[in-house]
CSV table of C-alpha atoms and ligand atoms in Angstrom, one decimal:
chain,number,residue,atom,x,y,z
A,15,UNK,CA,50.8,86.9,112.5
A,16,UNK,CA,53.3,84.1,112.2
A,17,UNK,CA,56.7,84.8,110.7
A,18,UNK,CA,56.4,88.6,110.8
A,19,UNK,CA,59.9,89.0,109.5
A,20,UNK,CA,59.4,92.7,108.3
A,21,UNK,CA,58.6,93.9,111.9
A,22,UNK,CA,61.5,92.1,113.0
A,23,UNK,CA,63.9,93.6,110.6
A,24,UNK,CA,62.2,97.1,111.1
A,25,UNK,CA,62.8,96.8,115.0
A,26,UNK,CA,66.4,96.0,114.4
A,27,UNK,CA,66.8,99.0,112.1
A,28,UNK,CA,65.2,101.3,114.5
A,29,UNK,CA,67.6,100.3,117.3
A,30,UNK,CA,70.4,101.1,115.1
A,31,UNK,CA,71.5,97.4,115.1
A,32,UNK,CA,70.9,96.4,111.6
A,33,UNK,CA,73.9,94.4,110.1
A,34,UNK,CA,75.2,94.9,106.7
A,35,UNK,CA,77.9,93.1,104.8
A,36,UNK,CA,80.5,95.4,103.1
A,37,UNK,CA,81.5,94.0,99.7
A,38,UNK,CA,85.0,93.3,99.4
A,39,UNK,CA,86.1,94.0,95.8
A,40,UNK,CA,89.8,93.4,96.1
A,41,UNK,CA,92.0,90.7,97.8
A,42,UNK,CA,92.2,90.6,101.5
A,43,UNK,CA,94.8,93.2,102.7
A,44,UNK,CA,95.1,96.4,104.8
A,45,UNK,CA,94.7,98.4,101.5
A,46,UNK,CA,91.5,97.2,100.1
A,47,UNK,CA,88.6,98.3,98.1
A,48,UNK,CA,85.1,97.9,99.3
A,49,UNK,CA,82.3,98.5,96.6
A,50,UNK,CA,85.0,99.7,94.4
A,51,UNK,CA,86.1,102.5,97.0
A,52,UNK,CA,89.9,102.3,98.1
A,53,UNK,CA,90.2,102.1,101.8
A,54,UNK,CA,92.7,101.6,104.5
A,55,UNK,CA,91.2,98.7,106.7
A,56,UNK,CA,91.6,98.3,110.5
A,57,UNK,CA,89.1,95.4,111.0
A,58,UNK,CA,90.2,92.1,109.7
A,59,UNK,CA,91.7,89.4,111.8
A,60,UNK,CA,94.6,88.9,109.6
A,61,UNK,CA,96.8,89.9,112.4
A,62,UNK,CA,100.2,88.9,110.7
A,63,UNK,CA,99.3,90.0,107.2
A,64,UNK,CA,99.3,86.4,105.7
A,65,UNK,CA,95.9,86.2,104.2
A,66,UNK,CA,97.3,87.4,100.9
A,67,UNK,CA,100.9,86.3,101.2
A,68,UNK,CA,102.4,85.2,97.8
A,69,UNK,CA,104.1,82.3,99.3
A,70,UNK,CA,101.2,81.0,100.9
A,71,UNK,CA,98.9,81.6,97.9
A,72,UNK,CA,101.5,79.6,95.9
A,73,UNK,CA,101.3,76.9,98.3
A,74,UNK,CA,97.7,76.8,98.0
A,75,UNK,CA,97.9,76.6,94.3
A,76,UNK,CA,100.6,73.7,94.6
A,77,UNK,CA,98.2,72.0,97.0
A,78,UNK,CA,95.3,72.1,94.5
A,79,UNK,CA,97.5,70.6,91.9
A,80,UNK,CA,98.7,67.9,94.2
A,81,UNK,CA,95.6,67.2,96.2
A,82,UNK,CA,92.7,68.4,94.1
A,83,UNK,CA,90.0,71.0,94.9
A,84,UNK,CA,87.6,69.5,97.6
A,85,UNK,CA,87.9,67.5,100.6
A,86,UNK,CA,85.4,65.0,99.0
A,87,UNK,CA,84.1,63.4,102.0
A,88,UNK,CA,84.1,63.5,105.9
A,89,UNK,CA,87.5,62.7,107.6
A,90,UNK,CA,86.2,59.3,108.9
A,91,UNK,CA,85.0,58.2,105.3
A,92,UNK,CA,87.7,59.2,103.0
A,93,UNK,CA,88.3,62.9,103.3
A,94,UNK,CA,91.4,62.7,105.6
A,95,UNK,CA,94.3,63.3,103.4
A,96,UNK,CA,98.0,63.3,103.9
A,97,UNK,CA,97.9,67.2,103.7
A,98,UNK,CA,95.7,67.1,106.7
A,99,UNK,CA,97.7,64.8,108.4
A,100,UNK,CA,101.0,66.7,108.1
A,101,UNK,CA,99.3,70.0,109.2
A,102,UNK,CA,98.0,68.1,112.4
A,103,UNK,CA,101.6,66.9,113.2
A,104,UNK,CA,102.9,70.4,112.7
A,105,UNK,CA,100.4,71.9,114.9
A,106,UNK,CA,101.1,69.4,117.5
A,107,UNK,CA,104.7,70.4,117.4
A,108,UNK,CA,103.9,74.2,117.6
A,109,UNK,CA,101.6,73.7,120.6
A,110,UNK,CA,103.8,71.0,122.2
A,111,UNK,CA,100.8,68.7,122.8
A,112,UNK,CA,100.7,65.0,122.0
A,113,UNK,CA,98.0,65.3,119.2
A,114,UNK,CA,95.9,67.7,117.3
A,115,UNK,CA,92.5,67.4,115.4
A,116,UNK,CA,92.0,69.5,112.5
A,117,UNK,CA,88.5,71.0,112.1
A,118,UNK,CA,86.8,72.9,109.4
A,119,UNK,CA,86.1,76.0,111.3
A,120,UNK,CA,86.5,77.6,114.8
A,121,UNK,CA,82.8,77.5,115.3
A,122,UNK,CA,82.6,73.8,114.7
A,123,UNK,CA,85.6,73.1,116.8
A,124,UNK,CA,84.0,74.7,119.8
A,125,UNK,CA,80.7,73.0,119.1
A,126,UNK,CA,82.5,69.7,118.7
A,127,UNK,CA,84.7,69.7,121.6
A,128,UNK,CA,82.2,70.9,124.2
A,129,UNK,CA,79.3,68.7,123.1
A,130,UNK,CA,81.7,65.7,123.0
A,131,UNK,CA,83.0,66.3,126.4
A,132,UNK,CA,79.9,67.2,128.6
A,133,UNK,CA,76.2,66.4,128.5
A,134,UNK,CA,73.2,65.9,131.0
A,135,UNK,CA,74.5,65.6,134.4
A,136,UNK,CA,77.7,67.5,133.7
A,137,UNK,CA,78.5,71.2,134.1
A,138,UNK,CA,80.0,73.8,131.8
A,139,UNK,CA,81.1,77.1,133.2
A,140,UNK,CA,81.9,79.9,130.8
A,141,UNK,CA,83.2,83.5,131.1
A,142,UNK,CA,80.2,85.6,130.2
A,143,UNK,CA,82.1,87.4,127.3
A,144,UNK,CA,83.1,84.2,125.6
A,145,UNK,CA,82.6,83.9,121.9
A,146,UNK,CA,79.1,83.1,120.5
A,147,UNK,CA,80.3,79.8,119.3
A,148,UNK,CA,81.3,78.6,122.9
A,149,UNK,CA,78.1,79.9,124.3
A,150,UNK,CA,76.1,78.0,121.6
A,151,UNK,CA,78.0,75.0,122.3
A,152,UNK,CA,77.3,75.2,126.1
A,153,UNK,CA,73.5,75.4,125.4
A,154,UNK,CA,73.7,72.5,122.9
A,155,UNK,CA,75.6,70.2,125.1
A,156,UNK,CA,72.7,69.6,127.6
A,157,UNK,CA,75.0,70.1,130.5
A,158,UNK,CA,74.2,72.6,133.3
A,159,UNK,CA,75.5,75.8,131.8
A,160,UNK,CA,76.3,78.9,133.8
A,161,UNK,CA,78.3,82.0,133.1
A,162,UNK,CA,80.8,83.6,135.4
A,163,UNK,CA,81.6,87.3,135.6
A,164,UNK,CA,84.3,88.3,133.1
A,165,UNK,CA,87.7,87.0,134.1
A,166,UNK,CA,86.5,86.8,137.7
A,167,UNK,CA,87.9,83.9,139.7
A,168,UNK,CA,85.7,84.4,142.7
A,169,UNK,CA,82.6,84.3,140.5
A,170,UNK,CA,84.0,81.1,138.9
A,171,UNK,CA,84.7,79.4,142.2
A,172,UNK,CA,81.2,80.1,143.4
A,173,UNK,CA,79.9,78.2,140.4
A,174,UNK,CA,82.6,75.4,140.7
A,175,UNK,CA,81.5,74.7,144.3
A,176,UNK,CA,77.9,73.9,143.1
A,177,UNK,CA,79.1,72.1,140.0
A,178,UNK,CA,78.0,68.4,139.3
A,179,UNK,CA,79.5,65.6,137.0
A,180,UNK,CA,82.3,66.4,134.7
A,181,UNK,CA,82.9,70.0,134.9
A,182,UNK,CA,84.4,71.9,132.0
A,183,UNK,CA,85.6,75.6,132.5
A,184,UNK,CA,85.7,77.3,129.2
A,185,UNK,CA,87.2,80.8,128.3
A,186,UNK,CA,88.5,82.7,125.3
A,187,UNK,CA,92.3,83.2,125.4
A,188,UNK,CA,92.1,86.6,124.0
A,189,UNK,CA,88.6,88.2,124.3
A,190,UNK,CA,87.4,88.8,120.7
A,191,UNK,CA,85.7,92.2,121.3
A,192,UNK,CA,87.8,93.6,124.1
A,193,UNK,CA,91.3,92.4,123.3
A,194,UNK,CA,92.3,91.4,126.9
A,195,UNK,CA,93.7,88.1,128.2
A,196,UNK,CA,92.0,85.4,130.3
A,197,UNK,CA,93.7,85.2,133.7
A,198,UNK,CA,94.5,81.7,132.9
A,199,UNK,CA,97.0,80.9,135.8
A,200,UNK,CA,94.2,81.8,138.3
A,201,UNK,CA,91.4,80.1,136.4
A,202,UNK,CA,93.4,76.9,136.0
A,203,UNK,CA,94.3,76.9,139.7
A,204,UNK,CA,90.6,77.4,140.7
A,205,UNK,CA,89.6,74.5,138.1
A,206,UNK,CA,92.2,72.1,139.5
A,207,UNK,CA,91.1,72.2,143.1
A,208,UNK,CA,87.7,71.0,141.9
A,209,UNK,CA,89.0,68.4,139.3
A,210,UNK,CA,87.5,70.5,136.6
A,211,UNK,CA,89.0,70.7,133.1
A,212,UNK,CA,89.9,73.9,131.3
A,213,UNK,CA,89.2,74.5,127.7
A,214,UNK,CA,90.8,77.6,126.1
A,215,UNK,CA,89.8,79.1,122.6
A,216,UNK,CA,92.9,80.9,121.7
A,217,UNK,CA,91.5,82.0,118.2
A,218,UNK,CA,92.9,85.6,118.7
A,219,UNK,CA,96.2,84.6,120.5
A,220,UNK,CA,97.6,81.9,118.2
A,221,UNK,CA,100.3,83.2,116.0
A,222,UNK,CA,100.4,86.6,118.0
A,223,UNK,CA,101.2,85.7,121.6
A,224,UNK,CA,104.1,83.6,123.2
A,225,UNK,CA,107.7,83.4,122.2
A,226,UNK,CA,107.2,81.2,119.2
A,227,UNK,CA,103.6,82.4,118.4
A,228,UNK,CA,102.1,79.3,120.1
A,229,UNK,CA,99.5,81.5,121.9
A,230,UNK,CA,98.4,82.2,125.5
A,231,UNK,CA,99.3,78.9,126.9
A,232,UNK,CA,103.0,79.5,125.8
A,233,UNK,CA,102.8,83.1,127.1
A,234,UNK,CA,101.7,81.8,130.4
A,235,UNK,CA,103.9,78.6,130.4
A,236,UNK,CA,100.8,76.4,130.9
A,237,UNK,CA,100.8,72.6,130.1
A,238,UNK,CA,98.4,69.8,129.6
A,239,UNK,CA,97.6,69.6,133.3
A,240,UNK,CA,96.4,73.2,133.3
A,241,UNK,CA,94.5,73.3,130.1
A,242,UNK,CA,93.4,70.1,128.8
A,243,UNK,CA,91.6,71.4,125.8
A,244,UNK,CA,93.2,73.9,123.6
A,245,UNK,CA,91.4,75.4,120.4
A,246,UNK,CA,93.1,77.6,117.9
A,247,UNK,CA,91.7,78.9,114.4
A,248,UNK,CA,93.6,79.2,111.1
A,249,UNK,CA,91.5,82.0,109.5
A,250,UNK,CA,93.0,84.7,111.6
A,251,UNK,CA,96.9,85.1,112.3
A,252,UNK,CA,97.6,82.0,110.0
A,253,UNK,CA,95.8,83.7,107.1
A,254,UNK,CA,94.0,80.6,105.7
A,255,UNK,CA,90.9,78.8,107.2
A,256,UNK,CA,89.8,76.1,109.6
A,257,UNK,CA,90.7,75.4,113.1
A,258,UNK,CA,92.2,72.8,115.5
A,259,UNK,CA,91.8,71.1,118.9
A,260,UNK,CA,95.1,70.1,120.7
A,261,UNK,CA,95.3,68.0,123.6
A,262,UNK,CA,96.1,64.3,124.8
A,263,UNK,CA,95.9,61.3,122.6
A,264,UNK,CA,92.8,60.2,124.5
A,265,UNK,CA,91.1,63.6,124.1
A,266,UNK,CA,91.6,63.6,120.3
A,267,UNK,CA,90.6,59.9,120.0
A,268,UNK,CA,87.4,60.8,122.0
A,269,UNK,CA,86.7,63.7,119.7
A,270,UNK,CA,87.0,61.5,116.7
A,271,UNK,CA,84.6,59.1,118.2
A,272,UNK,CA,82.1,61.5,119.7
A,273,UNK,CA,82.3,65.0,118.2
A,274,UNK,CA,79.4,65.2,115.8
A,275,UNK,CA,80.5,68.5,114.1
A,276,UNK,CA,83.7,66.6,113.1
A,277,UNK,CA,82.0,63.4,112.1
A,278,UNK,CA,79.3,64.6,110.0
A,279,UNK,CA,81.0,67.4,107.8
A,280,UNK,CA,83.2,67.3,104.8
A,281,UNK,CA,86.9,67.8,105.5
A,282,UNK,CA,88.6,71.1,104.8
A,283,UNK,CA,90.0,71.4,101.3
A,284,UNK,CA,93.3,69.7,101.6
A,285,UNK,CA,95.1,72.5,99.7
A,286,UNK,CA,94.1,74.9,102.7
A,287,UNK,CA,96.0,72.5,105.0
A,288,UNK,CA,98.8,72.6,102.6
A,289,UNK,CA,98.8,76.4,102.5
A,290,UNK,CA,98.7,76.4,106.2
A,291,UNK,CA,101.9,74.4,106.5
A,292,UNK,CA,103.5,77.3,104.7
A,293,UNK,CA,101.9,79.9,107.2
A,294,UNK,CA,103.5,77.9,110.0
A,295,UNK,CA,106.8,78.1,108.4
A,296,UNK,CA,106.5,81.9,107.9
A,297,UNK,CA,105.5,82.1,111.5
A,298,UNK,CA,108.9,80.5,112.5
A,299,UNK,CA,110.9,82.3,110.0
A,300,UNK,CA,109.6,85.8,110.2
A,301,UNK,CA,109.4,86.7,113.8
A,302,UNK,CA,109.7,90.4,112.7
A,303,UNK,CA,105.9,90.3,112.1
A,304,UNK,CA,105.2,89.9,115.7
A,305,UNK,CA,107.8,92.6,116.6
A,306,UNK,CA,106.5,95.0,114.1
A,307,UNK,CA,102.9,94.4,115.2
A,308,UNK,CA,104.1,95.1,119.0
A,309,UNK,CA,105.4,98.4,117.8
A,310,UNK,CA,102.1,99.4,116.0
A,311,UNK,CA,100.2,98.5,119.0
A,312,UNK,CA,102.2,100.8,121.2
A,313,UNK,CA,102.1,103.6,118.8
A,314,UNK,CA,98.3,103.3,118.2
A,315,UNK,CA,97.7,103.2,122.0
A,316,UNK,CA,99.9,106.3,122.7
A,317,UNK,CA,98.3,108.3,119.9
A,318,UNK,CA,94.8,107.2,120.8
A,319,UNK,CA,95.1,108.1,124.4
A,320,UNK,CA,96.8,111.5,123.4
A,321,UNK,CA,93.4,112.1,121.7
A,322,UNK,CA,91.4,111.3,124.9
A,323,UNK,CA,89.9,108.2,123.2
A,324,UNK,CA,88.7,105.4,125.6
A,325,UNK,CA,90.9,102.5,125.0
A,326,UNK,CA,90.4,99.0,126.6
A,327,UNK,CA,92.8,97.1,128.7
A,328,UNK,CA,94.4,95.2,125.8
A,329,UNK,CA,98.1,94.7,124.6
A,330,UNK,CA,96.9,92.5,121.7
A,331,UNK,CA,96.2,93.5,118.0
A,332,UNK,CA,92.6,93.8,119.1
A,333,UNK,CA,92.3,97.6,120.2
A,334,UNK,CA,88.7,98.5,120.5
A,335,UNK,CA,87.7,102.3,121.1
A,336,UNK,CA,84.6,102.2,123.6
A,337,UNK,CA,81.9,104.6,122.3
A,338,UNK,CA,78.8,103.4,124.3
A,339,UNK,CA,75.9,104.4,122.2
A,340,UNK,CA,75.2,102.3,119.1
A,341,UNK,CA,74.2,105.3,116.8
A,342,UNK,CA,77.3,107.2,117.9
A,343,UNK,CA,79.6,104.3,117.0
A,344,UNK,CA,77.9,104.1,113.6
A,345,UNK,CA,78.4,107.8,113.0
A,346,UNK,CA,82.1,107.5,114.0
A,347,UNK,CA,82.6,104.5,111.6
A,348,UNK,CA,80.9,106.5,109.0
A,349,UNK,CA,83.2,109.7,109.6
A,350,UNK,CA,86.2,107.5,109.2
A,351,UNK,CA,85.0,105.9,106.0
A,352,UNK,CA,84.4,109.3,104.5
A,353,UNK,CA,88.2,109.7,105.1
A,354,UNK,CA,89.0,106.4,103.5
A,355,UNK,CA,89.5,104.5,106.6
A,356,UNK,CA,87.4,101.1,107.5
A,357,UNK,CA,86.8,100.4,111.1
A,358,UNK,CA,83.7,98.3,112.0
A,359,UNK,CA,81.3,99.5,114.6
A,360,UNK,CA,80.4,96.6,117.0
A,361,UNK,CA,77.1,96.8,118.6
A,362,UNK,CA,74.8,94.7,120.8
A,363,UNK,CA,74.1,91.7,120.8
A,364,UNK,CA,77.6,91.0,119.9
A,365,UNK,CA,78.8,93.2,123.0
A,366,UNK,CA,76.9,94.0,126.1
A,367,UNK,CA,74.1,96.9,125.9
A,368,UNK,CA,75.7,100.3,126.1
A,369,UNK,CA,79.1,99.1,125.1
A,370,UNK,CA,79.1,99.8,121.4
A,371,UNK,CA,82.7,100.2,120.1
A,372,UNK,CA,84.8,100.6,117.3
A,373,UNK,CA,86.7,97.3,116.9
A,374,UNK,CA,90.1,98.5,115.7
A,375,UNK,CA,92.3,95.7,114.8
A,376,UNK,CA,96.1,96.1,113.7
A,377,UNK,CA,98.1,93.9,111.3
A,378,UNK,CA,101.7,93.3,110.8
A,379,UNK,CA,100.9,94.4,107.1
A,380,UNK,CA,100.2,97.9,108.4
A,381,UNK,CA,102.9,100.5,108.5
A,382,UNK,CA,103.6,103.1,111.0
A,383,UNK,CA,102.3,105.8,108.6
A,384,UNK,CA,99.1,103.8,108.3
A,385,UNK,CA,98.5,104.1,112.1
A,386,UNK,CA,99.1,107.8,111.8
A,387,UNK,CA,96.6,108.1,109.2
A,388,UNK,CA,94.1,106.4,111.3
A,389,UNK,CA,94.9,108.7,114.3
A,390,UNK,CA,94.6,111.7,112.1
A,391,UNK,CA,91.3,110.5,110.7
A,392,UNK,CA,89.9,109.9,114.3
A,393,UNK,CA,91.0,113.4,115.3
A,394,UNK,CA,89.2,114.9,112.3
A,395,UNK,CA,86.1,112.9,112.8
A,396,UNK,CA,85.9,113.7,116.6
A,397,UNK,CA,86.4,117.3,115.8
A,398,UNK,CA,82.8,117.5,114.3
A,399,UNK,CA,81.4,114.8,116.5
A,400,UNK,CA,83.0,116.0,119.8
A,401,UNK,CA,80.3,114.3,122.1
A,402,UNK,CA,81.7,110.9,121.1
A,403,UNK,CA,84.9,111.7,123.1
A,404,UNK,CA,85.2,109.7,126.2
B,23,PMP,N1,86.4,81.8,118.5
B,23,PMP,C1,86.8,83.0,118.5
B,23,PMP,C2,87.1,83.7,119.9
B,23,PMP,C3,86.4,83.8,117.5
B,23,PMP,O1,86.6,85.2,117.5
B,23,PMP,C4,86.0,83.1,116.2
B,23,PMP,C5,85.7,83.9,115.0
B,23,PMP,N2,85.4,85.1,115.0
B,23,PMP,C6,85.8,81.7,116.3
B,23,PMP,C7,85.9,81.1,117.4
B,23,PMP,C8,85.2,81.1,115.1
B,23,PMP,O2,86.1,80.8,114.3
B,23,PMP,P1,86.0,80.5,112.7
B,23,PMP,O3,85.9,81.8,112.2
B,23,PMP,O4,87.1,79.7,112.3
B,23,PMP,O5,84.8,79.8,112.7
C-alpha cells in the first residue's frame, strides 16, 4: 500500500524512537515552563545564557524600530541591509578572517558551502559523527562522498589517498552529541599533504572556546591556511539565530555567486543581526560567562563520576551521559522530569545504535546550586532504576 504512514509511525513508536516536541510556555532560559510545568532545563544550546538577555532583547526591539520586521527579499535582490553588513564585519574581526557571509541558519550555511565548493568529479570526506546538515550537504553535492572513522586521522588518510578532484575534508569543531573536539591540528596536516581543503562547522565551539570566544580555530591557533572554510552559528552561544561562513575574500565571493541556499532564500530579519551585534559586545565584555561555565562543567563532571555515571570525553558545555538502550534513556529522562529537571534523551538515528544518551548541556545561566540539583535528581532516579548505571 503506498504512503502507509501509520505503519511507519507505529514502527518508530515500537522502537522507542518516537519524537515529540515539548511545548515551551515561558521564555527560553534555564528555569522554564513546559506545558505549564516549571522545570530546570539542561538541554538548550544557549551556552552563555544570552537567549533571553535583556540588553540583547532591547537591541532586537531597537533593530525592529530601525530596520523593520522582515528581511523582505534575498540578499542579492534587496534584502542585504546595513545591519547584516555590520554584523558580517564584526564577525570577520572576531574570527580574524578577511570576510564573512551571513546565512539564515547553520543548516543552510553547511548546505551552501559544501554544494558550492564540490560537485561531480570532486571528493568530500567527513567525520562519521558530523552533524546531519553536513552529511546531507555531502550527499546533495554530487561529489564522491565518504565518511572516515570518528576523529581518526589514519582513516582520513586512507580516503585522501584515493580522492579525486577538489577534495574537501569536513568536520564538526565540537561534536554536537558527544561534546568532544575535532583533532584539528592532525586533520589539517593530513589534508595539507594532499592539497585538500578543510571545512569546520564550529556551531558548538563559537562563543565558548578560545581566549576571546572565537572558537576551536582560536583555541588551536589555526589560520586560513589550515581551515579554509569556517562555519559558526548564532542560535547557540550567541543567543539569537542564523549562521555565518568565514574565509578568504575569494571564498565569500564564490559563495555569493554559487551557493544556492544563500541565493534563493530571504535574508535573516535585520533586527536579528542588530541584536547579534549586542551579543558580540557581551561576549567581549563579559568573559566571566565563559569562566563560570568552565567551573560548572568541572563541578558536573566531578559529581557525575562520583555517582558512577558514564561521562564522555568532553570539556565543553555538552556533557552527555551514555545510557546505551533507548528505552532506558527515556525512563531516566522521565524520572528526572518527575523531579522537575528537563534533560533530553537522544536516540538513534541521531546517534549510533546502542548509544542512546542523556544530552546534558550546561549554560552560564546555571548556578552551582542548579548543578547540585541535577546531580541529586540523577542520584534519586538511579536509586530506583539501578540498572541504568554504567
Ligand atoms: N551544525 C551543528 C554542529 C549543529 O549542531 C547544528 C544545530 N543543532 C547546526 C549545524 C544547524 O544550525 P542551525 O540550528 O542554525 O540551523
